[in-house]
Amino acid sequence: MKFDRKDILGIQDLSVDEIHLILETAESFLEISTRPIKKVPTLRGKTIINLFYEASTRTRTSFEIAGKRLSADTINISSSTSSVVKGETLIDTARNLEAMNPDIIVIRHSVAGAPHLLAALVKQSIINAGDGAHEHPTQALLDMMTMKEHKGKIAGLKVAIIGDIEHSRVARSNIYGLSKMGAHVALAGPATMLPRDIEQMGVNVFTKVEDAISDADVVMMLRIQLEREKQNIFPSLREYSQHYCLNRKNIQLAKKDVIVMHPGPINRGVEISPDIADDPSFSVILDQVNKGVAVRMALLYLLTGGSE
Amino acid sequence: MSNTKNTKTVMDKEGIERCLTRIAYEILEKNKGMANLVLVGIRTGGVYLAQRLQKKMSDIEKDKIPLGILDITLYRDDIAVAKKKPRLGETKINFSLDDKIVILVDDVLFTGRTIRAAMDALIDFGRPKMIQLAVLIDRGHRELPIRADFVGKNLPSSLWEAVRVDLVEKNGVDEVVIEEGT
């Protein structure tokens, strides 16, 4: 199958065949990270710019390591140390970066659609590393890769996604991806955190966490964005965790071999109890991080080239 | 195996078997047994040939010889500009190459570029004492200073011909054919 996209902006526009190709390519890249010399010469001479307008540890490091293991030169720009603080607009920043001839620009921005704006503006490949509450495609791809490895398939799985769906780009990308791949998605969260008409995305929606978790193959907990407490969408962290925290008791409702996922960073004791997060018989959270590097290597590999 | 192309079978099942048996003995003779030897097959054809050599050598010496699988795609010199990215295969070398004599196995030796890529990859896995090359067919037209240590058959060919090695494991039949290019 030919992969001839210029950009990776969201899971919504990827076909099932493209998702399969990305996941299979990523599986081949896993092995490189286990070698004594964790580097292949494939993208020698290519330049990748990581343009991060929002805080990030995992995603930015993961993209940087992915680029470096493929021998590309990676440059990180974070908004706090760039000309953004002097008032430069995103469009001007992008045009200036374009003039330095990178091959790929990875962007995270708090405004939904920012990567799409850039993709239309510059000739370089753009990878969306998270745009507002819209999409986080590489997270969904690494989540699907983790599920595929642990469960042997994605089609037919029952996946529960719990927490602040409204503000979660991880949830949105996963809903698009999992539905395309034939999994059944159940959501649960307080009514104030469930977008209206979310059922139209083909998911089952519950307000009680127990109903969503029941019989699940995969439970994905979302991070409660602590800054949201001020917006009065939930009364207190304490009350949230009483109703929605994943713990030893409610996990029993899921299938025996359930896996627990979390995109990080974790608020221990808020959305997930520490003993579940750290229990290797359930938790695949660090495995997700491991897969993240392989998925990003696969995308960098698939997007580069084709100079003629 | 389409009828529209002009094809000629140059080696059959028995021919391939005899070549591999001879190569197995040659490898053992040259290296005085198989202490310190490992086999690495280049995907995909080279892997099946390496597996057959592994069996033959193990039968002769009554001992085991490690076998690794190498996908050279990421080391190709044309990969950064390739319009269509080849599908990646798995690389699996579960043993150290340090101070080992590596027998690199491929089906057809042509320009030598695949072997150059394979040697670069091997050296990323460790520091072999020596790398030796075994191929079923050497069809000439080298673009790099590379030669094989063990050759099943030298097959002078022209550049507009294609040499195809079919193996039971891959295509259900053992044969080497020359196809006239289109």
Coordinates of C-alpha atoms in Angstrom, one line a residue:
Chain A
M1 CA 0.0 0.0 0.0
K2 CA 1.2 3.5 -0.9
F3 CA 1.3 6.1 1.9
D4 CA 1.4 9.4 0.1
R5 CA 0.2 11.9 2.7
K6 CA 2.0 15.1 3.3
D7 CA 0.8 15.6 6.9
I8 CA -0.7 13.7 9.8
L9 CA -3.3 16.0 11.2
G10 CA -5.8 13.7 12.8
I11 CA -7.1 10.1 13.0
Q12 CA -10.4 11.3 11.5
D13 CA -8.9 11.6 8.0
L14 CA -6.9 8.3 8.1
S15 CA -8.2 5.2 6.5
V16 CA -8.3 1.8 8.1
D17 CA -5.6 0.6 5.7
E18 CA -3.4 3.6 6.6
I19 CA -3.8 2.9 10.3
H20 CA -2.8 -0.8 9.7
L21 CA 0.2 0.3 7.7
I22 CA 1.4 2.7 10.4
L23 CA 0.9 0.1 13.2
E24 CA 2.7 -2.6 11.3
T25 CA 5.6 -0.3 10.4
A26 CA 5.8 0.8 14.1
E27 CA 6.0 -2.9 15.1
S28 CA 9.1 -3.3 13.0
F29 CA 10.6 -0.2 14.6
L30 CA 10.2 -1.5 18.2
E31 CA 13.3 -3.7 17.9
I32 CA 15.6 -0.8 17.1
S33 CA 15.1 0.6 20.6
T34 CA 16.4 -2.7 22.1
R35 CA 19.7 -2.7 20.2
P36 CA 23.0 -1.8 21.9
I37 CA 23.3 0.9 19.2
K38 CA 19.9 2.4 19.1
K39 CA 20.2 4.2 15.7
V40 CA 19.7 3.5 12.0
P41 CA 20.9 5.8 9.3
T42 CA 17.5 6.1 7.5
L43 CA 16.8 9.8 7.9
R44 CA 20.4 11.1 7.8
G45 CA 20.4 14.7 6.8
K46 CA 16.7 15.3 7.5
T47 CA 15.7 18.0 9.9
I48 CA 12.7 17.8 12.2
I49 CA 11.5 20.8 14.2
N50 CA 9.4 20.2 17.4
L51 CA 7.3 23.3 17.9
F52 CA 5.6 23.1 21.2
Y53 CA 3.3 25.8 22.4
E54 CA 2.1 23.7 25.3
A55 CA 3.9 21.9 28.1
S56 CA 4.9 18.4 27.3
T57 CA 7.4 15.8 28.6
R58 CA 6.4 12.5 27.0
T59 CA 5.3 13.6 23.5
R60 CA 8.2 16.0 22.9
T61 CA 10.8 13.7 24.2
S62 CA 9.3 10.8 22.3
F63 CA 9.3 12.7 19.0
E64 CA 12.9 13.8 19.7
I65 CA 14.1 10.3 20.5
A66 CA 12.2 8.9 17.5
G67 CA 13.9 11.4 15.2
K68 CA 17.3 10.8 16.7
R69 CA 17.1 7.0 16.4
L70 CA 16.4 7.5 12.7
S71 CA 19.5 9.8 12.5
A72 CA 17.5 13.0 11.7
D73 CA 18.5 16.3 13.3
T74 CA 15.9 17.3 15.8
I75 CA 15.4 20.8 17.1
N76 CA 13.0 21.7 19.9
I77 CA 11.3 25.0 20.2
S78 CA 9.1 25.7 23.2
S79 CA 7.0 28.9 23.2
S80 CA 8.4 30.1 26.5
T81 CA 11.9 30.5 25.1
S82 CA 11.0 31.6 21.6
S83 CA 9.9 34.8 19.9
V84 CA 6.3 33.9 20.8
V85 CA 7.0 35.8 24.0
K86 CA 7.9 38.8 21.9
G87 CA 4.5 38.6 20.2
E88 CA 5.3 36.8 17.0
T89 CA 2.3 35.1 15.4
L90 CA 2.1 31.4 14.6
I91 CA 2.0 32.2 10.9
D92 CA 5.1 34.4 11.0
T93 CA 6.9 31.8 13.1
A94 CA 6.0 29.1 10.6
R95 CA 7.1 31.1 7.6
N96 CA 10.4 31.8 9.3
L97 CA 10.9 28.1 10.1
E98 CA 10.0 27.2 6.6
A99 CA 12.7 29.4 5.3
M100 CA 15.3 27.3 7.1
N101 CA 14.2 24.2 5.1
P102 CA 13.3 21.6 7.7
D103 CA 11.6 18.4 6.4
I104 CA 9.0 17.9 9.1
I105 CA 7.4 20.2 11.7
V106 CA 5.8 18.6 14.7
I107 CA 3.4 21.0 16.4
R108 CA 1.5 21.1 19.6
H109 CA -0.8 24.1 20.2
S110 CA -3.6 25.0 22.6
V111 CA -5.8 26.1 19.7
A112 CA -7.7 23.4 17.7
G113 CA -6.8 23.5 14.0
A114 CA -3.4 25.2 14.4
P115 CA -1.6 22.3 12.7
H116 CA -4.1 22.4 9.9
L117 CA -3.4 26.1 9.4
L118 CA 0.3 25.4 9.2
A119 CA -0.2 22.4 6.8
A120 CA -2.0 24.7 4.3
L121 CA 0.7 27.4 4.7
V122 CA 4.0 25.6 4.5
K123 CA 5.4 23.0 2.1
Q124 CA 6.9 20.9 5.0
S125 CA 5.1 17.8 6.4
I126 CA 3.2 18.7 9.6
I127 CA 2.5 16.3 12.4
N128 CA -0.1 17.2 14.9
A129 CA 1.2 16.5 18.4
G130 CA -2.0 17.7 20.0
D131 CA -4.3 20.7 19.1
G132 CA -6.5 22.0 21.8
A133 CA -9.3 19.7 22.6
H134 CA -9.4 18.4 19.0
E135 CA -7.0 15.6 18.2
H136 CA -3.8 13.9 19.4
P137 CA -3.3 11.3 16.6
T138 CA 0.1 9.9 17.7
Q139 CA -1.3 9.1 21.1
A140 CA -4.3 7.2 19.7
L141 CA -1.9 5.3 17.4
L142 CA 0.3 4.2 20.2
D143 CA -2.8 3.3 22.3
M144 CA -4.1 1.2 19.5
M145 CA -0.6 -0.4 19.0
T146 CA -0.5 -1.3 22.8
M147 CA -4.0 -2.8 22.6
K148 CA -3.2 -4.8 19.5
E149 CA -0.1 -6.2 21.2
H150 CA -1.8 -7.1 24.4
K151 CA -5.0 -8.4 23.0
G152 CA -3.9 -9.6 19.6
K153 CA -6.5 -7.5 17.8
I154 CA -8.4 -4.3 18.0
A155 CA -11.7 -5.3 16.3
G156 CA -14.3 -6.4 18.7
L157 CA -12.6 -5.1 21.8
K158 CA -14.6 -3.3 24.4
V159 CA -12.8 -0.1 25.4
A160 CA -14.0 2.1 28.3
I161 CA -12.7 5.7 28.3
I162 CA -13.3 7.4 31.6
G163 CA -13.0 11.1 32.7
D164 CA -13.1 14.5 31.1
I165 CA -14.1 13.6 27.6
E166 CA -15.1 17.2 26.7
H167 CA -11.6 18.6 27.0
S168 CA -9.7 15.5 25.9
R169 CA -8.0 15.3 22.5
V170 CA -6.8 11.8 23.5
A171 CA -10.4 10.6 23.8
R172 CA -11.5 12.2 20.5
S173 CA -8.6 10.6 18.5
N174 CA -9.1 7.3 20.2
I175 CA -12.8 7.3 19.5
Y176 CA -12.2 8.0 15.8
G177 CA -9.5 5.3 15.6
L178 CA -11.1 2.6 17.7
S179 CA -14.5 3.0 15.9
K180 CA -12.8 2.7 12.5
M181 CA -10.9 -0.4 13.6
G182 CA -14.1 -2.1 14.8
A183 CA -13.8 -1.7 18.6
H184 CA -16.7 -0.8 20.8
V185 CA -16.2 2.3 22.9
A186 CA -18.0 3.1 26.1
L187 CA -17.5 6.5 27.8
A188 CA -18.1 7.6 31.3
G189 CA -17.7 10.9 33.2
P190 CA -19.7 13.5 35.0
A191 CA -22.4 15.1 32.8
T192 CA -20.4 18.4 32.8
M193 CA -17.5 16.6 31.2
L194 CA -19.4 14.8 28.5
P195 CA -19.9 16.8 25.3
R196 CA -23.5 17.0 24.0
D197 CA -24.4 14.6 21.3
I198 CA -21.2 12.7 21.7
E199 CA -23.3 9.5 21.0
Q200 CA -23.3 10.6 17.4
M201 CA -19.7 9.4 17.2
G202 CA -21.0 5.9 17.6
V203 CA -20.1 5.4 21.3
N204 CA -22.1 4.3 24.4
V205 CA -22.3 7.0 27.0
F206 CA -22.7 6.4 30.8
T207 CA -22.5 8.7 33.8
K208 CA -21.6 5.9 36.1
V209 CA -18.1 4.6 35.8
E210 CA -19.2 1.1 36.7
D211 CA -21.5 0.8 33.7
A212 CA -18.7 1.7 31.3
I213 CA -16.1 -0.5 32.9
S214 CA -18.4 -3.6 33.0
D215 CA -17.0 -6.4 30.9
A216 CA -14.3 -4.1 29.3
D217 CA -11.1 -5.5 27.7
V218 CA -9.4 -2.1 28.0
V219 CA -10.0 0.7 30.5
M220 CA -8.4 4.0 29.5
M221 CA -8.4 6.7 32.3
L222 CA -8.0 10.3 31.2
R223 CA -6.1 12.9 33.2
I224 CA -8.3 15.3 35.1
Q225 CA -7.0 18.7 34.1
L226 CA -6.5 20.3 37.6
E227 CA -6.9 23.8 36.2
R228 CA -10.5 22.9 35.3
E229 CA -11.5 22.8 38.9
K230 CA -11.8 26.5 38.9
Q231 CA -14.3 26.4 36.0
N232 CA -16.9 24.7 38.2
I233 CA -17.4 21.7 36.1
F234 CA -16.9 19.5 39.1
P235 CA -17.2 20.4 42.8
S236 CA -13.9 19.1 44.1
L237 CA -11.1 16.7 43.2
R238 CA -12.1 14.7 46.3
E239 CA -15.7 14.3 45.1
Y240 CA -14.5 13.4 41.6
S241 CA -12.2 10.7 42.8
Q242 CA -15.0 9.2 45.0
H243 CA -17.1 8.6 41.9
Y244 CA -14.7 8.2 39.1
C245 CA -11.4 6.9 40.4
L246 CA -10.3 3.5 39.0
N247 CA -9.6 1.3 42.0
R248 CA -9.3 -2.3 43.2
K249 CA -13.0 -2.5 43.6
N250 CA -14.5 -1.2 40.4
I251 CA -11.8 -2.8 38.2
Q252 CA -13.3 -6.2 39.2
L253 CA -16.3 -5.4 36.9
A254 CA -14.0 -5.5 33.9
K255 CA -12.9 -8.7 32.1
K256 CA -10.3 -10.7 34.1
D257 CA -7.5 -9.9 31.7
V258 CA -8.3 -6.2 31.4
I259 CA -5.5 -3.8 30.6
V260 CA -5.4 -0.3 32.2
M261 CA -4.1 2.6 30.1
H262 CA -3.5 6.3 30.8
P263 CA -2.0 8.9 28.5
G264 CA -0.1 10.6 31.3
P265 CA 0.7 12.6 33.3
I266 CA -1.1 10.7 36.1
N267 CA -2.9 12.4 39.0
R268 CA -2.4 9.7 41.5
G269 CA -5.4 9.1 43.6
V270 CA -7.6 11.4 41.5
E271 CA -8.5 9.4 38.4
I272 CA -6.5 6.3 39.1
S273 CA -5.5 4.8 42.5
P274 CA -1.7 4.3 42.8
D275 CA -2.0 0.5 43.4
I276 CA -3.7 0.1 40.1
A277 CA -1.4 2.4 38.2
D278 CA 1.6 0.5 39.5
D279 CA 0.2 -3.1 39.3
P280 CA 1.9 -4.8 36.3
S281 CA -1.0 -7.3 36.1
F282 CA -3.3 -4.5 34.9
S283 CA -1.3 -1.4 34.0
V284 CA 0.4 -1.0 30.6
I285 CA 1.0 2.7 31.1
L286 CA 4.8 2.5 30.7
D287 CA 4.4 0.2 27.8
Q288 CA 2.3 2.9 26.0
V289 CA 5.3 5.2 26.4
N290 CA 7.6 2.6 24.9
K291 CA 5.2 2.1 21.9
G292 CA 5.1 5.9 21.5
V293 CA 8.6 6.1 20.2
A294 CA 8.0 3.3 17.7
V295 CA 4.8 4.9 16.4
R296 CA 6.5 8.3 15.9
M297 CA 9.5 6.6 14.2
A298 CA 7.0 5.0 11.8
L299 CA 5.3 8.3 11.0
L300 CA 8.6 10.2 10.4
Y301 CA 9.8 7.3 8.2
L302 CA 6.5 7.2 6.2
L303 CA 6.3 11.0 5.7
T304 CA 9.8 11.7 4.5
G305 CA 11.2 11.1 1.1
G306 CA 9.6 11.5 -2.3
S307 CA 11.7 14.4 -3.5
E308 CA 11.0 13.8 -7.2
Chain B
M1 CA 5.3 -17.2 -14.0
S2 CA 3.2 -15.3 -16.5
N3 CA 3.3 -16.6 -20.1
T4 CA 3.6 -13.2 -21.6
K5 CA 7.2 -12.9 -20.4
N6 CA 10.0 -14.9 -21.9
T7 CA 11.3 -17.0 -19.0
K8 CA 14.0 -19.6 -18.7
T9 CA 14.5 -22.0 -15.8
V10 CA 18.2 -22.1 -15.0
M11 CA 18.2 -24.2 -11.8
D12 CA 15.6 -26.7 -10.5
K13 CA 14.9 -28.1 -7.1
E14 CA 17.7 -30.7 -7.1
G15 CA 20.1 -28.1 -8.4
I16 CA 19.4 -25.7 -5.6
E17 CA 19.7 -28.5 -3.0
R18 CA 23.1 -29.6 -4.4
C19 CA 24.4 -26.0 -4.4
L20 CA 23.3 -25.5 -0.8
T21 CA 24.8 -28.8 0.3
R22 CA 28.1 -27.9 -1.3
I23 CA 28.0 -24.4 0.2
A24 CA 27.4 -25.9 3.7
Y25 CA 30.5 -28.1 3.3
E26 CA 32.5 -25.2 2.0
I27 CA 31.6 -23.0 4.9
L28 CA 32.6 -25.7 7.4
E29 CA 35.8 -26.5 5.5
K30 CA 36.9 -22.9 5.3
N31 CA 36.2 -22.2 8.9
K32 CA 37.3 -25.6 10.2
G33 CA 34.0 -26.5 11.8
M34 CA 31.3 -24.2 13.1
A35 CA 32.7 -23.0 16.4
N36 CA 32.1 -19.2 16.6
L37 CA 30.0 -19.2 13.4
V38 CA 26.6 -17.6 13.1
L39 CA 24.2 -17.3 10.2
V40 CA 22.3 -14.1 9.2
G41 CA 19.8 -14.3 6.4
I42 CA 18.8 -11.1 4.5
R43 CA 15.0 -10.8 4.2
T44 CA 13.2 -12.5 2.6
G45 CA 14.9 -15.0 0.2
G46 CA 18.1 -15.0 2.2
V47 CA 16.3 -16.1 5.4
Y48 CA 14.9 -19.3 3.8
L49 CA 18.3 -20.1 2.4
A50 CA 20.0 -19.5 5.7
Q51 CA 17.5 -21.7 7.4
R52 CA 18.3 -24.5 5.0
L53 CA 22.0 -24.0 5.5
Q54 CA 21.4 -24.1 9.2
K55 CA 19.8 -27.5 9.0
K56 CA 22.4 -28.9 6.7
M57 CA 25.3 -27.6 8.8
S58 CA 23.7 -28.8 12.0
D59 CA 23.2 -32.3 10.5
I60 CA 26.8 -32.5 9.4
E61 CA 28.4 -31.2 12.6
K62 CA 25.8 -32.6 15.0
D63 CA 25.6 -29.3 16.7
K64 CA 23.5 -26.1 16.6
I65 CA 24.3 -22.9 14.8
P66 CA 22.5 -19.6 15.7
L67 CA 20.5 -17.9 12.9
G68 CA 19.5 -14.3 12.7
I69 CA 17.1 -12.4 10.4
L70 CA 18.1 -9.0 9.0
D71 CA 15.9 -6.5 7.2
I72 CA 18.1 -4.0 5.5
T73 CA 15.4 -1.5 4.4
L74 CA 16.4 1.2 6.9
Y75 CA 20.1 1.0 5.7
R76 CA 19.3 1.4 1.9
D77 CA 21.2 4.2 0.3
D78 CA 18.1 5.3 -1.7
I79 CA 15.7 5.2 1.2
A80 CA 15.6 8.9 2.0
V81 CA 14.5 9.8 -1.5
A82 CA 12.3 6.7 -2.2
K83 CA 8.9 7.9 -3.3
K84 CA 7.2 4.7 -2.1
K85 CA 8.5 3.4 1.2
P86 CA 9.0 -0.3 1.2
R87 CA 7.2 -2.3 3.8
L88 CA 9.5 -2.9 6.8
G89 CA 10.2 -6.4 8.0
E90 CA 11.3 -7.7 11.3
T91 CA 15.0 -7.8 12.2
K92 CA 15.7 -10.5 14.8
I93 CA 19.3 -11.1 15.9
N94 CA 19.0 -12.6 19.4
F95 CA 22.7 -13.1 20.0
S96 CA 25.8 -11.0 20.2
L97 CA 27.9 -10.7 17.0
D98 CA 31.0 -9.6 19.0
D99 CA 34.0 -11.7 17.8
K100 CA 31.7 -14.0 15.8
I101 CA 32.3 -15.1 12.2
V102 CA 29.1 -14.0 10.5
I103 CA 27.9 -15.9 7.4
L104 CA 25.7 -13.4 5.6
V105 CA 23.2 -15.2 3.3
D106 CA 21.3 -13.8 0.4
D107 CA 19.6 -15.3 -2.7
V108 CA 21.0 -13.1 -5.5
L109 CA 24.1 -11.0 -5.6
F110 CA 23.7 -8.2 -8.1
T111 CA 24.9 -4.6 -7.6
G112 CA 26.2 -5.2 -4.1
R113 CA 24.2 -2.4 -2.6
T114 CA 22.1 -4.7 -0.5
I115 CA 25.2 -6.3 1.0
R116 CA 26.8 -2.9 1.7
A117 CA 23.6 -2.0 3.6
A118 CA 23.6 -5.4 5.4
M119 CA 27.2 -5.0 6.5
D120 CA 26.5 -1.5 7.9
A121 CA 23.5 -3.0 9.8
L122 CA 25.6 -5.9 11.2
I123 CA 28.2 -3.6 12.5
D124 CA 25.5 -1.7 14.4
F125 CA 24.8 -4.9 16.2
G126 CA 28.4 -5.5 17.4
R127 CA 31.9 -6.1 16.1
P128 CA 32.1 -9.4 14.2
K129 CA 35.5 -11.0 13.9
M130 CA 34.7 -11.6 10.2
I131 CA 31.8 -11.3 7.8
Q132 CA 31.6 -13.9 4.9
L133 CA 29.0 -13.8 2.2
A134 CA 27.1 -16.8 0.8
V135 CA 24.8 -16.4 -2.2
L136 CA 22.8 -18.8 -4.3
I137 CA 23.3 -16.8 -7.5
D138 CA 25.9 -14.3 -8.5
R139 CA 24.6 -12.5 -11.6
G140 CA 27.4 -9.9 -11.9
H141 CA 27.0 -6.1 -12.6
R142 CA 28.6 -5.0 -9.3
E143 CA 28.4 -1.3 -8.5
L144 CA 30.5 -1.6 -5.3
P145 CA 33.7 -3.5 -4.6
I146 CA 32.0 -6.6 -3.0
R147 CA 32.4 -10.3 -3.8
A148 CA 30.9 -13.4 -2.4
D149 CA 32.9 -16.1 -0.5
F150 CA 30.5 -18.9 -1.3
V151 CA 28.5 -18.9 -4.6
G152 CA 25.9 -21.5 -5.7
K153 CA 26.1 -20.6 -9.3
N154 CA 27.6 -17.8 -11.4
L155 CA 24.9 -16.6 -13.8
P156 CA 26.1 -14.1 -16.3
S157 CA 23.0 -12.0 -17.1
S158 CA 22.2 -8.8 -19.0
L159 CA 20.9 -5.7 -17.2
W160 CA 17.4 -6.0 -18.9
E161 CA 16.9 -9.4 -17.5
A162 CA 15.6 -10.2 -14.1
V163 CA 16.8 -13.2 -12.0
R164 CA 14.2 -14.6 -9.7
V165 CA 14.8 -17.2 -7.0
D166 CA 11.6 -19.0 -6.1
L167 CA 11.6 -21.0 -2.9
V168 CA 9.1 -23.5 -1.5
E169 CA 8.8 -21.4 1.7
K170 CA 7.9 -18.3 -0.3
N171 CA 6.4 -19.2 -3.7
G172 CA 5.6 -23.0 -3.2
V173 CA 8.3 -24.1 -5.8
D174 CA 12.1 -24.3 -5.8
E175 CA 13.6 -22.9 -9.0
V176 CA 15.8 -20.1 -10.4
V177 CA 14.5 -18.4 -13.5
I178 CA 15.7 -15.7 -15.8
E179 CA 12.9 -13.3 -17.0
E180 CA 13.3 -11.0 -19.9
G181 CA 12.5 -7.5 -18.8
T182 CA 9.6 -5.6 -20.2

